[in-house]
């Protein structure tokens, strides 16, 4: 098959085009694989997501282009409808999506060019999807260096320098210093951003740096001895700032404070919350002590059912205190019938084997747990706890 004519190399701003259908094959899942004689749909490659859009037939019926890929120079469009080989169709790419990709990608070039000229690191990975734009560099970059580079990139954007995409001759190429991610063969396409970067790249870019609008670094993380930098350009940067602004104004409303006091307010709330938790825990202990003092001392076995959220230390102190006065099994269940229970059971002065209780809970109620003859602990799935305690009383027979 003849290679597809790549219209995005003739004009990266071309959003509509006419073409002839070369072939259309069923994908088996309701989708179709369509090859056109020429296309403006840029295929997924070099870490960049593909163009999407529609293809319209003569009778104005449309199929959607869900994805575009390239192999051996042949571009395939995955569509949600069939087209007829030989027919002339009209393609329209989702240009807002494409232009955004051009902005992100050109921003990445300037950033990577500056990283290389200032720090000597290579861009060893690039990912441009609808949810993120990340670049991986071969060495570590400090926070202050990131800030500096971010500013220089934005200066380059404000300078509105030309971005030139071209195919140099072998001779020109031999005398050129350019960035390249892999050993390239065939016609090498060079993207020159005047004063900032020269790089081999196959993707569409904006014509002048000013079209990028803005580049914002939103995250950095260490990555295989280097660093992964997440950026957003153009409208995506604006949308990000919008979401940040919304978050901040929600926090301001919630905390009834000024933007400059949000951090202090949240810090104070966290401190207050920790202090209240401490108070709650000691009040709980006091309440439990009071409850324990009022249990009939002549009882041999005692099983308490408490609300969810008792911590292990409180459960331990409950069963230990019970066992000082009651000779049989002393247990506590913390939880609810719906969500299940955590439990702890010790044997009092009569030295009965707590393992018997574990056996009942495991056999009859699918409990997970275990322990020693004098103490068991574990958890129960959702149960009727009154039935469980009744079953224990009947089975242990006292
Ligand atoms: Zn590129």
mmCIF file of C-alpha atoms in Angstrom, residues 72-321:
data_model
loop_
_atom_site.group_PDB
_atom_site.id
_atom_site.type_symbol
_atom_site.label_atom_id
_atom_site.label_comp_id
_atom_site.label_asym_id
_atom_site.label_seq_id
_atom_site.Cartn_x
_atom_site.Cartn_y
_atom_site.Cartn_z
ATOM 1 C CA UNK A 72 5.145 1.939 7.876
ATOM 2 C CA UNK A 73 3.900 5.318 6.679
ATOM 3 C CA UNK A 74 0.262 4.173 6.426
ATOM 4 C CA UNK A 75 -2.176 6.070 8.645
ATOM 5 C CA UNK A 76 -5.206 4.210 9.955
ATOM 6 C CA UNK A 77 -8.308 5.902 11.381
ATOM 7 C CA UNK A 78 -10.412 3.877 13.825
ATOM 8 C CA UNK A 79 -14.015 4.937 13.221
ATOM 9 C CA UNK A 80 -17.475 4.069 14.547
ATOM 10 C CA UNK A 81 -18.912 3.513 11.074
ATOM 11 C CA UNK A 82 -18.012 2.033 7.692
ATOM 12 C CA UNK A 83 -16.863 3.947 4.606
ATOM 13 C CA UNK A 84 -16.700 2.676 1.026
ATOM 14 C CA UNK A 85 -13.329 2.325 -0.724
ATOM 15 C CA UNK A 86 -13.162 4.731 -3.656
ATOM 16 C CA UNK A 87 -15.577 7.297 -2.242
ATOM 17 C CA UNK A 88 -14.540 10.877 -1.610
ATOM 18 C CA UNK A 89 -14.986 12.019 1.975
ATOM 19 C CA UNK A 90 -14.499 15.183 3.987
ATOM 20 C CA UNK A 91 -12.466 15.011 7.210
ATOM 21 C CA UNK A 92 -12.654 17.414 10.134
ATOM 22 C CA UNK A 93 -10.284 17.103 13.037
ATOM 23 C CA UNK A 94 -11.154 18.268 16.548
ATOM 24 C CA UNK A 95 -8.932 21.307 16.181
ATOM 25 C CA UNK A 96 -9.323 22.548 19.753
ATOM 26 C CA UNK A 97 -7.793 19.261 20.903
ATOM 27 C CA UNK A 98 -5.108 19.385 18.212
ATOM 28 C CA UNK A 99 -4.193 22.995 18.919
ATOM 29 C CA UNK A 100 -3.906 22.185 22.612
ATOM 30 C CA UNK A 101 -1.529 19.332 21.726
ATOM 31 C CA UNK A 102 0.501 21.753 19.577
ATOM 32 C CA UNK A 103 0.717 24.194 22.496
ATOM 33 C CA UNK A 104 1.757 21.506 25.019
ATOM 34 C CA UNK A 105 4.263 20.002 22.599
ATOM 35 C CA UNK A 106 5.923 23.273 21.611
ATOM 36 C CA UNK A 107 6.102 24.275 25.299
ATOM 37 C CA UNK A 108 7.816 20.982 26.014
ATOM 38 C CA UNK A 109 10.439 21.693 23.333
ATOM 39 C CA UNK A 110 11.345 25.087 24.812
ATOM 40 C CA UNK A 111 11.505 23.644 28.332
ATOM 41 C CA UNK A 112 13.677 20.699 27.205
ATOM 42 C CA UNK A 113 15.944 22.970 25.129
ATOM 43 C CA UNK A 114 16.596 25.176 28.161
ATOM 44 C CA UNK A 115 17.157 22.171 30.461
ATOM 45 C CA UNK A 116 19.763 20.924 28.003
ATOM 46 C CA UNK A 117 21.564 24.244 27.486
ATOM 47 C CA UNK A 118 21.618 25.152 31.197
ATOM 48 C CA UNK A 119 21.994 21.780 32.915
ATOM 49 C CA UNK A 120 23.121 19.408 30.162
ATOM 50 C CA UNK A 121 20.335 16.882 30.794
ATOM 51 C CA UNK A 122 18.480 15.075 28.034
ATOM 52 C CA UNK A 123 14.733 14.636 27.751
ATOM 53 C CA UNK A 124 14.481 10.840 27.979
ATOM 54 C CA UNK A 125 10.686 10.508 28.094
ATOM 55 C CA UNK A 126 7.637 12.454 26.977
ATOM 56 C CA UNK A 127 3.978 11.756 27.530
ATOM 57 C CA UNK A 128 1.184 13.948 26.203
ATOM 58 C CA UNK A 129 -2.313 12.697 26.914
ATOM 59 C CA UNK A 130 -5.620 14.424 27.596
ATOM 60 C CA UNK A 131 -5.018 14.129 31.334
ATOM 61 C CA UNK A 132 -1.313 14.996 31.687
ATOM 62 C CA UNK A 133 1.850 16.286 30.058
ATOM 63 C CA UNK A 134 5.057 14.899 31.548
ATOM 64 C CA UNK A 135 8.731 15.125 30.593
ATOM 65 C CA UNK A 136 11.485 12.946 32.058
ATOM 66 C CA UNK A 137 15.021 14.364 32.354
ATOM 67 C CA UNK A 138 18.228 12.446 32.809
ATOM 68 C CA UNK A 139 19.392 14.320 35.930
ATOM 69 C CA UNK A 140 17.957 15.944 39.042
ATOM 70 C CA UNK A 141 16.617 19.508 38.839
ATOM 71 C CA UNK A 142 16.138 21.521 42.030
ATOM 72 C CA UNK A 143 12.990 23.440 42.843
ATOM 73 C CA UNK A 144 14.719 26.782 42.306
ATOM 74 C CA UNK A 145 16.120 25.657 38.935
ATOM 75 C CA UNK A 146 12.599 24.577 37.901
ATOM 76 C CA UNK A 147 11.292 28.047 38.835
ATOM 77 C CA UNK A 148 14.067 29.707 36.828
ATOM 78 C CA UNK A 149 13.491 27.527 33.766
ATOM 79 C CA UNK A 150 9.720 28.068 33.995
ATOM 80 C CA UNK A 151 10.301 31.831 33.886
ATOM 81 C CA UNK A 152 12.707 31.597 30.931
ATOM 82 C CA UNK A 153 10.201 29.462 28.997
ATOM 83 C CA UNK A 154 7.503 32.060 29.606
ATOM 84 C CA UNK A 155 9.882 34.830 28.500
ATOM 85 C CA UNK A 156 10.446 32.856 25.295
ATOM 86 C CA UNK A 157 6.655 32.688 24.883
ATOM 87 C CA UNK A 158 6.314 36.471 25.365
ATOM 88 C CA UNK A 159 9.127 37.081 22.852
ATOM 89 C CA UNK A 160 6.896 35.306 20.298
ATOM 90 C CA UNK A 161 9.856 33.729 18.485
ATOM 91 C CA UNK A 162 9.308 31.731 15.262
ATOM 92 C CA UNK A 163 9.036 27.937 15.357
ATOM 93 C CA UNK A 164 10.337 26.392 12.154
ATOM 94 C CA UNK A 165 9.638 22.783 11.148
ATOM 95 C CA UNK A 166 11.729 21.614 8.202
ATOM 96 C CA UNK A 167 13.551 18.738 6.578
ATOM 97 C CA UNK A 168 17.266 19.678 6.301
ATOM 98 C CA UNK A 169 19.601 18.083 3.761
ATOM 99 C CA UNK A 170 22.079 15.427 4.924
ATOM 100 C CA UNK A 171 24.824 18.030 4.764
ATOM 101 C CA UNK A 172 22.925 20.569 6.846
ATOM 102 C CA UNK A 173 22.060 17.853 9.310
ATOM 103 C CA UNK A 174 25.683 16.747 9.676
ATOM 104 C CA UNK A 175 26.673 20.243 10.815
ATOM 105 C CA UNK A 176 23.768 20.685 13.164
ATOM 106 C CA UNK A 177 23.600 20.171 16.933
ATOM 107 C CA UNK A 178 20.088 18.991 17.727
ATOM 108 C CA UNK A 179 18.268 17.060 20.415
ATOM 109 C CA UNK A 180 16.987 13.628 19.451
ATOM 110 C CA UNK A 181 15.429 10.882 21.581
ATOM 111 C CA UNK A 182 16.428 7.953 19.400
ATOM 112 C CA UNK A 183 18.634 7.046 16.475
ATOM 113 C CA UNK A 184 16.664 8.327 13.521
ATOM 114 C CA UNK A 185 16.606 7.111 9.955
ATOM 115 C CA UNK A 186 14.972 8.384 6.785
ATOM 116 C CA UNK A 187 14.027 12.025 6.377
ATOM 117 C CA UNK A 188 14.716 13.807 9.627
ATOM 118 C CA UNK A 189 12.338 16.608 10.508
ATOM 119 C CA UNK A 190 13.865 19.363 12.595
ATOM 120 C CA UNK A 191 11.950 21.767 14.796
ATOM 121 C CA UNK A 192 13.894 24.955 15.478
ATOM 122 C CA UNK A 193 12.675 27.392 18.097
ATOM 123 C CA UNK A 194 14.834 30.428 17.529
ATOM 124 C CA UNK A 195 17.282 30.948 20.375
ATOM 125 C CA UNK A 196 15.915 28.122 22.529
ATOM 126 C CA UNK A 197 15.860 24.694 20.948
ATOM 127 C CA UNK A 198 16.680 22.523 17.961
ATOM 128 C CA UNK A 199 15.129 19.068 18.058
ATOM 129 C CA UNK A 200 14.228 16.211 15.728
ATOM 130 C CA UNK A 201 10.476 15.731 15.979
ATOM 131 C CA UNK A 202 7.568 14.499 13.859
ATOM 132 C CA UNK A 203 4.676 16.243 15.595
ATOM 133 C CA UNK A 204 2.771 19.416 14.657
ATOM 134 C CA UNK A 205 3.842 22.555 16.528
ATOM 135 C CA UNK A 206 2.579 26.140 16.711
ATOM 136 C CA UNK A 207 4.040 28.676 14.271
ATOM 137 C CA UNK A 208 5.265 31.157 16.874
ATOM 138 C CA UNK A 209 5.990 30.674 20.564
ATOM 139 C CA UNK A 210 3.414 33.296 21.607
ATOM 140 C CA UNK A 211 0.629 30.862 20.664
ATOM 141 C CA UNK A 212 1.610 28.693 23.626
ATOM 142 C CA UNK A 213 0.108 31.412 25.832
ATOM 143 C CA UNK A 214 1.514 30.256 29.161
ATOM 144 C CA UNK A 215 3.526 27.344 30.527
ATOM 145 C CA UNK A 216 3.009 26.288 34.137
ATOM 146 C CA UNK A 217 4.930 23.546 35.931
ATOM 147 C CA UNK A 218 2.378 21.825 38.149
ATOM 148 C CA UNK A 219 4.378 18.962 39.661
ATOM 149 C CA UNK A 220 7.854 17.437 39.830
ATOM 150 C CA UNK A 221 8.840 14.008 41.122
ATOM 151 C CA UNK A 222 12.082 12.071 41.142
ATOM 152 C CA UNK A 223 12.300 9.443 38.432
ATOM 153 C CA UNK A 224 15.101 6.880 37.868
ATOM 154 C CA UNK A 225 17.895 9.187 39.039
ATOM 155 C CA UNK A 226 16.392 12.110 37.155
ATOM 156 C CA UNK A 227 13.198 14.059 37.420
ATOM 157 C CA UNK A 228 9.689 13.930 35.942
ATOM 158 C CA UNK A 229 8.207 17.365 35.309
ATOM 159 C CA UNK A 230 4.463 17.853 34.712
ATOM 160 C CA UNK A 231 3.490 20.965 32.767
ATOM 161 C CA UNK A 232 0.383 22.547 31.298
ATOM 162 C CA UNK A 233 0.289 25.083 28.468
ATOM 163 C CA UNK A 234 -2.286 27.407 26.951
ATOM 164 C CA UNK A 235 -5.939 26.722 27.721
ATOM 165 C CA UNK A 236 -5.044 23.740 29.866
ATOM 166 C CA UNK A 237 -2.914 26.009 32.065
ATOM 167 C CA UNK A 238 -5.848 28.420 32.309
ATOM 168 C CA UNK A 239 -8.233 25.595 33.245
ATOM 169 C CA UNK A 240 -5.769 24.455 35.890
ATOM 170 C CA UNK A 241 -5.569 27.966 37.379
ATOM 171 C CA UNK A 242 -9.383 28.074 37.331
ATOM 172 C CA UNK A 243 -9.614 24.839 39.312
ATOM 173 C CA UNK A 244 -7.025 26.086 41.807
ATOM 174 C CA UNK A 245 -8.937 29.321 42.215
ATOM 175 C CA UNK A 246 -12.181 27.431 42.801
ATOM 176 C CA UNK A 247 -10.504 25.257 45.414
ATOM 177 C CA UNK A 248 -9.111 28.291 47.209
ATOM 178 C CA UNK A 249 -12.425 30.158 47.177
ATOM 179 C CA UNK A 250 -14.192 27.044 48.533
ATOM 180 C CA UNK A 251 -11.632 26.886 51.349
ATOM 181 C CA UNK A 252 -12.069 30.587 52.050
ATOM 182 C CA UNK A 253 -15.841 30.058 52.309
ATOM 183 C CA UNK A 254 -15.435 27.004 54.523
ATOM 184 C CA UNK A 255 -12.863 28.527 56.853
ATOM 185 C CA UNK A 256 -14.303 32.078 56.708
ATOM 186 C CA UNK A 257 -10.806 33.472 56.427
ATOM 187 C CA UNK A 258 -8.614 35.317 53.901
ATOM 188 C CA UNK A 259 -6.533 33.516 51.259
ATOM 189 C CA UNK A 260 -3.313 34.354 53.109
ATOM 190 C CA UNK A 261 -4.633 32.705 56.307
ATOM 191 C CA UNK A 262 -5.818 29.377 54.840
ATOM 192 C CA UNK A 263 -2.664 27.490 55.759
ATOM 193 C CA UNK A 264 -2.637 28.748 59.363
ATOM 194 C CA UNK A 265 -6.370 28.020 59.722
ATOM 195 C CA UNK A 266 -6.060 24.434 58.539
ATOM 196 C CA UNK A 267 -3.010 23.888 60.742
ATOM 197 C CA UNK A 268 -4.924 25.190 63.768
ATOM 198 C CA UNK A 269 -7.929 22.963 62.960
ATOM 199 C CA UNK A 270 -5.693 19.893 62.757
ATOM 200 C CA UNK A 271 -4.228 20.757 66.189
ATOM 201 C CA UNK A 272 -7.674 21.287 67.692
ATOM 202 C CA UNK A 273 -8.921 18.054 66.217
ATOM 203 C CA UNK A 274 -6.034 16.091 67.757
ATOM 204 C CA UNK A 275 -6.704 17.671 71.175
ATOM 205 C CA UNK A 276 -10.430 16.863 70.930
ATOM 206 C CA UNK A 277 -9.677 13.270 69.983
ATOM 207 C CA UNK A 278 -7.515 13.009 73.120
ATOM 208 C CA UNK A 279 -10.341 14.436 75.264
ATOM 209 C CA UNK A 280 -12.867 12.091 73.683
ATOM 210 C CA UNK A 281 -10.695 9.092 74.330
ATOM 211 C CA UNK A 282 -10.247 9.903 78.040
ATOM 212 C CA UNK A 283 -13.979 10.599 78.440
ATOM 213 C CA UNK A 284 -14.714 7.254 76.807
ATOM 214 C CA UNK A 285 -12.422 5.542 79.285
ATOM 215 C CA UNK A 286 -14.158 7.258 82.192
ATOM 216 C CA UNK A 287 -17.557 6.265 80.879
ATOM 217 C CA UNK A 288 -16.469 2.668 80.401
ATOM 218 C CA UNK A 289 -14.971 2.557 83.916
ATOM 219 C CA UNK A 290 -18.309 3.749 85.257
ATOM 220 C CA UNK A 291 -20.166 1.110 83.241
ATOM 221 C CA UNK A 292 -17.803 -1.635 84.421
ATOM 222 C CA UNK A 293 -18.326 -0.717 88.063
ATOM 223 C CA UNK A 294 -22.054 -1.223 87.626
ATOM 224 C CA UNK A 295 -21.921 -4.748 86.227
ATOM 225 C CA UNK A 296 -23.308 -7.430 88.531
ATOM 226 C CA UNK A 297 -20.204 -8.907 90.215
ATOM 227 C CA UNK A 298 -21.785 -12.331 90.617
ATOM 228 C CA UNK A 299 -21.755 -12.891 86.849
ATOM 229 C CA UNK A 300 -19.106 -15.324 85.695
ATOM 230 C CA UNK A 301 -19.089 -14.469 81.937
ATOM 231 C CA UNK A 302 -19.437 -10.896 80.716
ATOM 232 C CA UNK A 303 -19.669 -9.759 77.079
ATOM 233 C CA UNK A 304 -19.937 -6.071 76.286
ATOM 234 C CA UNK A 305 -21.012 -4.680 72.933
ATOM 235 C CA UNK A 306 -19.644 -1.214 72.166
ATOM 236 C CA UNK A 307 -19.904 1.191 69.240
ATOM 237 C CA UNK A 308 -17.440 1.128 66.371
ATOM 238 C CA UNK A 309 -14.034 2.695 66.714
ATOM 239 C CA UNK A 310 -12.760 1.527 70.117
ATOM 240 C CA UNK A 311 -9.014 1.327 69.799
ATOM 241 C CA UNK A 312 -7.113 -1.809 70.732
ATOM 242 C CA UNK A 313 -5.772 -0.320 73.965
ATOM 243 C CA UNK A 314 -9.226 0.537 75.278
ATOM 244 C CA UNK A 315 -10.517 -2.932 74.367
ATOM 245 C CA UNK A 316 -7.584 -4.458 76.223
ATOM 246 C CA UNK A 317 -8.153 -2.341 79.301
ATOM 247 C CA UNK A 318 -11.881 -3.269 79.318
ATOM 248 C CA UNK A 319 -11.306 -7.023 79.225
ATOM 249 C CA UNK A 320 -8.473 -6.808 81.773
ATOM 250 C CA UNK A 321 -10.625 -4.855 84.197
#
